[in-house]
mmCIF file of C-alpha atoms in Angstrom:
data_model
loop_
_atom_site.group_PDB
_atom_site.id
_atom_site.type_symbol
_atom_site.label_atom_id
_atom_site.label_comp_id
_atom_site.label_asym_id
_atom_site.label_seq_id
_atom_site.Cartn_x
_atom_site.Cartn_y
_atom_site.Cartn_z
ATOM 1 C CA UNK A 249 0.282 0.032 -0.066
ATOM 2 C CA UNK A 250 1.426 3.371 -1.038
ATOM 3 C CA UNK A 251 1.342 5.879 1.399
ATOM 4 C CA UNK A 252 0.615 9.702 -0.287
ATOM 5 C CA UNK A 253 -1.634 11.512 1.954
ATOM 6 C CA UNK A 254 -0.268 15.042 2.022
ATOM 7 C CA UNK A 255 3.110 14.712 -0.298
ATOM 8 C CA UNK A 256 2.285 17.117 -3.283
ATOM 9 C CA UNK A 257 1.660 19.547 -0.436
ATOM 10 C CA UNK A 258 5.090 19.096 0.932
ATOM 11 C CA UNK A 259 6.256 19.122 -2.455
ATOM 12 C CA UNK A 260 5.418 22.551 -4.139
ATOM 13 C CA UNK A 261 4.528 24.842 -0.771
ATOM 14 C CA UNK A 262 7.039 23.259 2.137
ATOM 15 C CA UNK A 263 5.270 22.747 5.138
ATOM 16 C CA UNK A 264 7.730 21.837 7.401
ATOM 17 C CA UNK A 265 4.865 20.395 9.713
ATOM 18 C CA UNK A 266 3.687 17.836 7.606
ATOM 19 C CA UNK A 267 7.441 17.052 5.754
ATOM 20 C CA UNK A 268 8.816 16.330 9.217
ATOM 21 C CA UNK A 269 5.764 13.729 9.953
ATOM 22 C CA UNK A 270 6.513 12.112 6.945
ATOM 23 C CA UNK A 271 10.040 12.143 7.011
ATOM 24 C CA UNK A 272 9.811 10.763 10.653
ATOM 25 C CA UNK A 273 7.559 8.131 9.933
ATOM 26 C CA UNK A 274 5.076 9.724 12.280
ATOM 27 C CA UNK A 275 1.301 9.013 11.690
ATOM 28 C CA UNK A 276 0.262 11.923 9.910
ATOM 29 C CA UNK A 277 -3.424 12.073 12.120
ATOM 30 C CA UNK A 278 -1.624 12.198 15.467
ATOM 31 C CA UNK A 279 0.886 14.408 14.857
ATOM 32 C CA UNK A 280 -2.204 16.957 13.373
ATOM 33 C CA UNK A 281 -3.736 16.383 16.650
ATOM 34 C CA UNK A 282 -0.916 16.927 18.495
ATOM 35 C CA UNK A 283 -0.745 20.605 16.790
ATOM 36 C CA UNK A 284 -4.174 21.067 16.398
ATOM 37 C CA UNK A 285 -5.270 20.035 20.075
ATOM 38 C CA UNK A 286 -2.169 21.537 21.745
ATOM 39 C CA UNK A 287 -0.767 18.037 23.312
ATOM 40 C CA UNK A 288 2.103 16.307 23.447
ATOM 41 C CA UNK A 289 2.311 13.447 21.093
ATOM 42 C CA UNK A 290 1.667 10.773 23.816
ATOM 43 C CA UNK A 291 -1.428 12.833 24.933
ATOM 44 C CA UNK A 292 -3.457 12.394 21.986
ATOM 45 C CA UNK A 293 -6.185 10.151 22.402
ATOM 46 C CA UNK A 294 -8.422 8.343 19.839
ATOM 47 C CA UNK A 295 -11.073 10.780 19.866
ATOM 48 C CA UNK A 296 -8.255 13.390 19.130
ATOM 49 C CA UNK A 297 -7.070 11.399 16.165
ATOM 50 C CA UNK A 298 -10.426 10.998 14.535
ATOM 51 C CA UNK A 299 -11.182 14.313 14.690
ATOM 52 C CA UNK A 300 -7.849 15.584 13.124
ATOM 53 C CA UNK A 301 -8.462 12.472 10.392
ATOM 54 C CA UNK A 302 -11.697 14.259 9.406
ATOM 55 C CA UNK A 303 -9.701 17.514 9.278
ATOM 56 C CA UNK A 304 -6.967 16.127 7.180
ATOM 57 C CA UNK A 305 -8.915 14.993 4.024
ATOM 58 C CA UNK A 306 -11.664 17.616 4.675
ATOM 59 C CA UNK A 307 -10.163 20.878 4.891
ATOM 60 C CA UNK A 308 -8.113 20.085 1.793
ATOM 61 C CA UNK A 309 -11.340 20.077 -0.331
ATOM 62 C CA UNK A 310 -12.969 22.797 1.258
ATOM 63 C CA UNK A 311 -14.713 21.540 4.489
ATOM 64 C CA UNK A 312 -16.438 24.108 6.437
ATOM 65 C CA UNK A 313 -17.263 24.484 10.238
ATOM 66 C CA UNK A 314 -20.636 23.169 9.336
ATOM 67 C CA UNK A 315 -19.186 20.125 7.547
ATOM 68 C CA UNK A 316 -16.863 19.109 10.306
ATOM 69 C CA UNK A 317 -19.442 19.940 12.911
ATOM 70 C CA UNK A 318 -21.567 17.446 11.239
ATOM 71 C CA UNK A 319 -18.566 14.765 10.813
ATOM 72 C CA UNK A 320 -17.499 15.027 14.874
ATOM 73 C CA UNK A 321 -19.052 15.658 18.184
ATOM 74 C CA UNK A 322 -17.523 19.512 17.756
ATOM 75 C CA UNK A 323 -19.933 22.525 17.951
ATOM 76 C CA UNK A 324 -20.101 24.853 15.154
ATOM 77 C CA UNK A 325 -17.728 27.127 17.175
ATOM 78 C CA UNK A 326 -15.066 24.714 18.355
ATOM 79 C CA UNK A 327 -15.063 23.100 14.586
ATOM 80 C CA UNK A 328 -14.384 26.640 13.091
ATOM 81 C CA UNK A 329 -11.681 27.206 16.056
ATOM 82 C CA UNK A 330 -10.000 24.139 14.751
ATOM 83 C CA UNK A 331 -9.935 24.652 11.184
ATOM 84 C CA UNK A 332 -8.034 28.297 11.851
ATOM 85 C CA UNK A 333 -6.021 26.496 14.302
ATOM 86 C CA UNK A 334 -5.116 24.159 11.508
ATOM 87 C CA UNK A 335 -4.383 26.418 8.920
ATOM 88 C CA UNK A 336 -2.148 28.632 11.147
ATOM 89 C CA UNK A 337 -0.430 25.058 12.143
ATOM 90 C CA UNK A 338 0.200 24.097 8.511
ATOM 91 C CA UNK A 339 0.170 26.730 6.506
ATOM 92 C CA UNK A 340 1.610 25.091 3.323
ATOM 93 C CA UNK A 341 -1.628 23.287 3.417
ATOM 94 C CA UNK A 342 -3.409 26.440 2.510
ATOM 95 C CA UNK A 343 -0.969 27.789 0.193
ATOM 96 C CA UNK A 344 -1.279 24.879 -1.906
ATOM 97 C CA UNK A 345 -5.165 25.079 -2.287
ATOM 98 C CA UNK A 346 -4.823 28.705 -3.093
ATOM 99 C CA UNK A 347 -2.350 28.594 -5.422
ATOM 100 C CA UNK A 348 -3.518 25.364 -7.218
ATOM 101 C CA UNK A 349 -6.997 26.951 -7.885
ATOM 102 C CA UNK A 350 -5.791 30.179 -9.054
ATOM 103 C CA UNK A 351 -3.539 28.429 -11.054
ATOM 104 C CA UNK A 352 -6.247 26.489 -12.610
ATOM 105 C CA UNK A 353 -8.023 29.596 -12.990
ATOM 106 C CA UNK A 354 -5.510 30.976 -15.464
ATOM 107 C CA UNK A 355 -4.962 27.769 -17.125
ATOM 108 C CA UNK A 356 -8.193 26.218 -17.453
ATOM 109 C CA UNK A 357 -6.699 22.818 -16.163
ATOM 110 C CA UNK A 358 -4.922 20.916 -12.971
ATOM 111 C CA UNK A 359 -1.920 18.723 -13.576
ATOM 112 C CA UNK A 360 0.001 15.771 -11.572
ATOM 113 C CA UNK A 361 3.719 16.201 -10.648
ATOM 114 C CA UNK A 362 4.244 14.099 -14.109
ATOM 115 C CA UNK A 363 2.192 16.917 -15.986
ATOM 116 C CA UNK A 364 -1.070 14.578 -16.682
ATOM 117 C CA UNK A 365 -3.716 16.992 -16.901
ATOM 118 C CA UNK A 366 -7.201 17.450 -16.074
ATOM 119 C CA UNK A 367 -9.324 20.184 -17.827
ATOM 120 C CA UNK A 368 -11.685 21.943 -15.500
ATOM 121 C CA UNK A 369 -13.981 24.351 -17.776
ATOM 122 C CA UNK A 370 -16.069 25.336 -14.391
ATOM 123 C CA UNK A 371 -13.451 26.819 -12.975
ATOM 124 C CA UNK A 372 -13.863 30.353 -13.167
ATOM 125 C CA UNK A 373 -18.119 29.844 -13.706
ATOM 126 C CA UNK A 374 -20.522 32.572 -12.031
ATOM 127 C CA UNK A 375 -22.222 29.794 -10.606
ATOM 128 C CA UNK A 376 -21.153 29.391 -7.001
ATOM 129 C CA UNK A 377 -22.027 25.413 -6.609
ATOM 130 C CA UNK A 378 -20.174 24.743 -9.964
ATOM 131 C CA UNK A 379 -17.395 26.703 -9.076
ATOM 132 C CA UNK A 380 -16.974 25.160 -5.655
ATOM 133 C CA UNK A 381 -17.162 21.707 -7.179
ATOM 134 C CA UNK A 382 -14.647 22.499 -9.994
ATOM 135 C CA UNK A 383 -12.536 24.030 -7.074
ATOM 136 C CA UNK A 384 -12.496 20.688 -5.257
ATOM 137 C CA UNK A 385 -11.715 18.892 -8.629
ATOM 138 C CA UNK A 386 -8.536 21.253 -9.079
ATOM 139 C CA UNK A 387 -7.370 20.039 -5.667
ATOM 140 C CA UNK A 388 -7.897 16.694 -6.003
ATOM 141 C CA UNK A 389 -5.911 16.588 -9.286
ATOM 142 C CA UNK A 390 -2.529 17.032 -8.321
ATOM 143 C CA UNK A 391 -2.849 14.861 -5.185
ATOM 144 C CA UNK A 392 -5.162 11.937 -5.996
ATOM 145 C CA UNK A 393 -4.195 12.091 -9.672
ATOM 146 C CA UNK A 394 -0.357 12.059 -8.625
ATOM 147 C CA UNK A 395 -1.182 9.250 -6.540
ATOM 148 C CA UNK A 396 -3.000 7.409 -9.202
ATOM 149 C CA UNK A 397 0.447 8.042 -11.382
ATOM 150 C CA UNK A 398 2.564 6.565 -8.668
ATOM 151 C CA UNK A 399 0.965 3.103 -8.639
ATOM 152 C CA UNK A 400 0.691 2.952 -12.458
ATOM 153 C CA UNK A 401 4.693 3.374 -13.105
ATOM 154 C CA UNK A 402 5.019 1.129 -9.760
ATOM 155 C CA UNK A 403 3.215 -1.451 -12.047
ATOM 156 C CA UNK A 404 4.785 -1.044 -15.109
ATOM 157 C CA UNK A 405 7.991 -1.372 -13.391
ATOM 158 C CA UNK A 406 7.036 -4.182 -11.251
ATOM 159 C CA UNK A 407 5.500 -6.101 -14.384
ATOM 160 C CA UNK A 408 8.884 -5.610 -16.609
ATOM 161 C CA UNK A 409 11.052 -6.784 -13.760
ATOM 162 C CA UNK A 410 8.771 -10.033 -13.211
ATOM 163 C CA UNK A 411 8.803 -10.595 -17.092
ATOM 164 C CA UNK A 412 12.589 -9.898 -17.249
ATOM 165 C CA UNK A 413 13.324 -12.470 -14.159
ATOM 166 C CA UNK A 414 10.571 -14.877 -15.857
ATOM 167 C CA UNK A 415 8.786 -15.297 -12.764
ATOM 168 C CA UNK A 416 5.287 -17.065 -12.916
ATOM 169 C CA UNK A 417 3.645 -14.458 -10.389
ATOM 170 C CA UNK A 418 0.626 -12.976 -11.574
ATOM 171 C CA UNK A 419 -0.280 -9.262 -10.768
ATOM 172 C CA UNK A 420 -4.099 -9.261 -10.784
ATOM 173 C CA UNK A 421 -5.397 -6.202 -9.411
ATOM 174 C CA UNK A 422 -5.190 -2.539 -8.679
ATOM 175 C CA UNK A 423 -7.355 -1.679 -5.907
ATOM 176 C CA UNK A 424 -6.944 2.529 -5.537
ATOM 177 C CA UNK A 425 -3.205 2.247 -4.129
ATOM 178 C CA UNK A 426 -2.920 -1.423 -3.533
ATOM 179 C CA UNK A 427 -1.587 -4.087 -6.235
ATOM 180 C CA UNK A 428 -2.668 -7.746 -5.529
ATOM 181 C CA UNK A 429 -0.720 -10.864 -6.630
ATOM 182 C CA UNK A 430 -1.078 -14.386 -7.145
ATOM 183 C CA UNK A 431 2.361 -15.737 -6.054
ATOM 184 C CA UNK A 432 3.963 -18.998 -5.998
ATOM 185 C CA UNK A 433 5.436 -19.759 -2.303
ATOM 186 C CA UNK A 434 8.871 -20.268 -4.071
ATOM 187 C CA UNK A 435 8.963 -16.867 -5.469
ATOM 188 C CA UNK A 436 6.949 -14.892 -2.574
ATOM 189 C CA UNK A 437 10.691 -13.607 -1.231
ATOM 190 C CA UNK A 438 12.205 -12.512 -4.406
ATOM 191 C CA UNK A 439 8.792 -10.616 -5.387
ATOM 192 C CA UNK A 440 8.413 -8.855 -1.914
ATOM 193 C CA UNK A 441 12.201 -7.608 -2.484
ATOM 194 C CA UNK A 442 11.042 -6.030 -6.087
ATOM 195 C CA UNK A 443 8.014 -4.393 -4.655
ATOM 196 C CA UNK A 444 9.730 -2.859 -1.857
ATOM 197 C CA UNK A 445 12.634 -2.481 -4.418
ATOM 198 C CA UNK A 446 10.471 -0.260 -6.634
ATOM 199 C CA UNK A 447 7.395 0.861 -5.337
ATOM 200 C CA UNK A 448 9.111 3.685 -2.490
ATOM 201 C CA UNK A 449 11.052 4.989 -5.638
ATOM 202 C CA UNK A 450 8.510 4.780 -8.429
ATOM 203 C CA UNK A 451 8.544 8.590 -8.215
ATOM 204 C CA UNK A 452 11.017 10.997 -6.559
ATOM 205 C CA UNK A 453 9.395 12.990 -3.795
ATOM 206 C CA UNK A 454 10.907 15.466 -1.225
ATOM 207 C CA UNK A 455 9.413 12.998 1.424
ATOM 208 C CA UNK A 456 9.844 9.260 1.816
ATOM 209 C CA UNK A 457 6.798 6.569 0.346
ATOM 210 C CA UNK A 458 5.847 4.103 2.728
ATOM 211 C CA UNK A 459 5.185 0.663 1.615
ATOM 212 C CA UNK A 460 3.218 -1.905 3.408
ATOM 213 C CA UNK A 461 3.227 -5.793 2.341
ATOM 214 C CA UNK A 462 0.695 -8.110 3.531
ATOM 215 C CA UNK A 463 0.579 -12.053 2.851
ATOM 216 C CA UNK A 464 -2.020 -14.899 2.984
ATOM 217 C CA UNK A 465 -3.921 -17.344 1.560
ATOM 218 C CA UNK A 466 -6.509 -15.093 0.036
ATOM 219 C CA UNK A 467 -7.452 -11.282 -0.109
ATOM 220 C CA UNK A 468 -9.685 -11.511 3.244
ATOM 221 C CA UNK A 469 -6.996 -13.365 5.380
ATOM 222 C CA UNK A 470 -3.847 -11.385 4.592
ATOM 223 C CA UNK A 471 -1.393 -9.867 7.428
ATOM 224 C CA UNK A 472 1.256 -7.830 7.396
ATOM 225 C CA UNK A 473 4.792 -8.990 6.444
#
């Protein structure tokens, strides 16, 4: 599983808080909770982390205080304060969203790190709902679009290595940022090494890309290896 949440923001806007969490292999939601709730890492509760997770995924796409209120047990006032604090602590996130939207307005499209474009004609619409939806699309493209680029590059390179080595292992499924393989027991360690070798470096980023591998007799019984 390739972890990419926040990587594009780290690259473009150099948010030191996010970069530090990724570089030090910290739990990004726990780190966010620590910053927003102003408590030490070891004092973050499961409820704090859950709120932080909602914030991490929500505010990037324009979640309002009302939306955060509905998704958590926070009051509207508390939700507004948390969003304000979040942007104060992670100023690179706000810079990223604003610069991405402005660039899309000027060019008419948003793009991934590799330059794959998504044209967004509604970005300058006079209709508020259409414009808001277009802005979310613009922000989504460099984040989720780049994640898609990474997994596709990894798939091509892994399959090429499998073919070069004449392995019997088969790549049978992609699910978002996961790849599922059918592997003979005799090739298990070799394929494991190939995945660990290729996936983290599919695209060079300013922060590390983490890869987890799970093994099992079927998809429902896999355990981390």
